[in-house]
Short mmCIF file of C-alpha atoms in Angstrom, two decimals:
data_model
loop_
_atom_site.label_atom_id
_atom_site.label_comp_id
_atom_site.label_asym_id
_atom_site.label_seq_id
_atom_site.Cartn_x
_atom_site.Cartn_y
_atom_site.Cartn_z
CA UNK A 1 42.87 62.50 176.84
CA UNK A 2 43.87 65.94 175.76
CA UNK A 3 44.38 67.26 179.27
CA UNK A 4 46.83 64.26 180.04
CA UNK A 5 48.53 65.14 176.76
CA UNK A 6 48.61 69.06 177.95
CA UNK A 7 50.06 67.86 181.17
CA UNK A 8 52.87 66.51 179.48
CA UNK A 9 53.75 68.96 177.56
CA UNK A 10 53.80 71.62 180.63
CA UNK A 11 55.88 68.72 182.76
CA UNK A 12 58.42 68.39 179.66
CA UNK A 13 58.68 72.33 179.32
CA UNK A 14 59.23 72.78 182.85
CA UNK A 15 61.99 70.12 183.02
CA UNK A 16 63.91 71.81 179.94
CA UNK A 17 63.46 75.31 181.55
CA UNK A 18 64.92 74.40 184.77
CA UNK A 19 67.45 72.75 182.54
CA UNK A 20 68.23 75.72 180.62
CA UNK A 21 67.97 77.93 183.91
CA UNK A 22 70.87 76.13 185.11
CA UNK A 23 72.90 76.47 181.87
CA UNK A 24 72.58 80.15 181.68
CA UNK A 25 72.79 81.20 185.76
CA UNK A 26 74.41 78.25 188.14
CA UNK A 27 76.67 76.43 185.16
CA UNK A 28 78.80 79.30 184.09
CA UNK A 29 79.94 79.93 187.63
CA UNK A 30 81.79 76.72 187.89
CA UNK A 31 85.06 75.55 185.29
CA UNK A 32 83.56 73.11 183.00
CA UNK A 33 83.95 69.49 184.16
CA UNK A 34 81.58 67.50 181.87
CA UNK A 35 83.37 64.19 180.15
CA UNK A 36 80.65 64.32 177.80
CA UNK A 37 79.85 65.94 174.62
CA UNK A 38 77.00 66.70 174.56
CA UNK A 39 77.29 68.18 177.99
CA UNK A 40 74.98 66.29 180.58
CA UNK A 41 72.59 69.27 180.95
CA UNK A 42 72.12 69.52 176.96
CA UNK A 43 72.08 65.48 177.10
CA UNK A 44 68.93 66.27 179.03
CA UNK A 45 66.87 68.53 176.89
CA UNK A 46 67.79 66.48 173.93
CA UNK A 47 66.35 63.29 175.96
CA UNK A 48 63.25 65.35 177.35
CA UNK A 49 62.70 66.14 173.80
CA UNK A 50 62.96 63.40 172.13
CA UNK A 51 61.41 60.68 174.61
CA UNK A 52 59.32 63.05 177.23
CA UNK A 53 59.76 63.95 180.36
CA UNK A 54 59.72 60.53 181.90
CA UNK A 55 62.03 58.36 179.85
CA UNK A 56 63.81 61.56 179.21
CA UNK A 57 64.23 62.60 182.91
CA UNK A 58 65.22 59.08 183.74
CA UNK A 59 67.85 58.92 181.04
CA UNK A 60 69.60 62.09 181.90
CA UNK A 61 69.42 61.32 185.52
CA UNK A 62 71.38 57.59 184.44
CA UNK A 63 74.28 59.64 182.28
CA UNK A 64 74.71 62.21 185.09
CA UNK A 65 75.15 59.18 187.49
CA UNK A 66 77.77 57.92 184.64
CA UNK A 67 79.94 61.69 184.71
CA UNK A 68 82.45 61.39 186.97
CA UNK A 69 86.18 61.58 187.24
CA UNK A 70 86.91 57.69 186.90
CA UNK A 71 84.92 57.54 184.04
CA UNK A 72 86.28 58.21 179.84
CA UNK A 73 83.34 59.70 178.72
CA UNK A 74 83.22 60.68 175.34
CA UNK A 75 80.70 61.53 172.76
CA UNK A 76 77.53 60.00 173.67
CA UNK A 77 74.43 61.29 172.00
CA UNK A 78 70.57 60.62 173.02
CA UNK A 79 69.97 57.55 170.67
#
């Protein structure tokens, strides 16, 4: 039981560092276009974080679906 609960706990880390790898070095080269706040990619450490990394995953992978130019957006925090 402890190694499945070690195993995610290295998936969720490596899902918020390739998160955070694309904040700091692919995001900034590109204008903002987000319609959320939070921004998808901190929508998805937030949900990592607070559900794991397969609830998490899947709900960031839903909201990025739901960014897009004929969509409001708005504030929409992990819930």
């Amino acid at each position: 039981m402890r190694g499945l609960a070690f195993a995610g706990k290295a998936v969720r880390f490596l899902l918020i560092a390739m998160v955070r790898f694309y904040q700091l070095f692919i995001s900034p080269l590109f204008p903002p276009t987000c319609r959320y706040y939070p921004t998808c990619s901190q929508y998805a450490i937030d949900a990592v974080r607070k559900y794991g990394a397969l609830q998490g995953g899947w709900m960031a992978v839903k909201r990025i679906c739901r960014c897009h130019p004929w969509h409001d957006g708005g504030y929409d925090p992990v819930k």
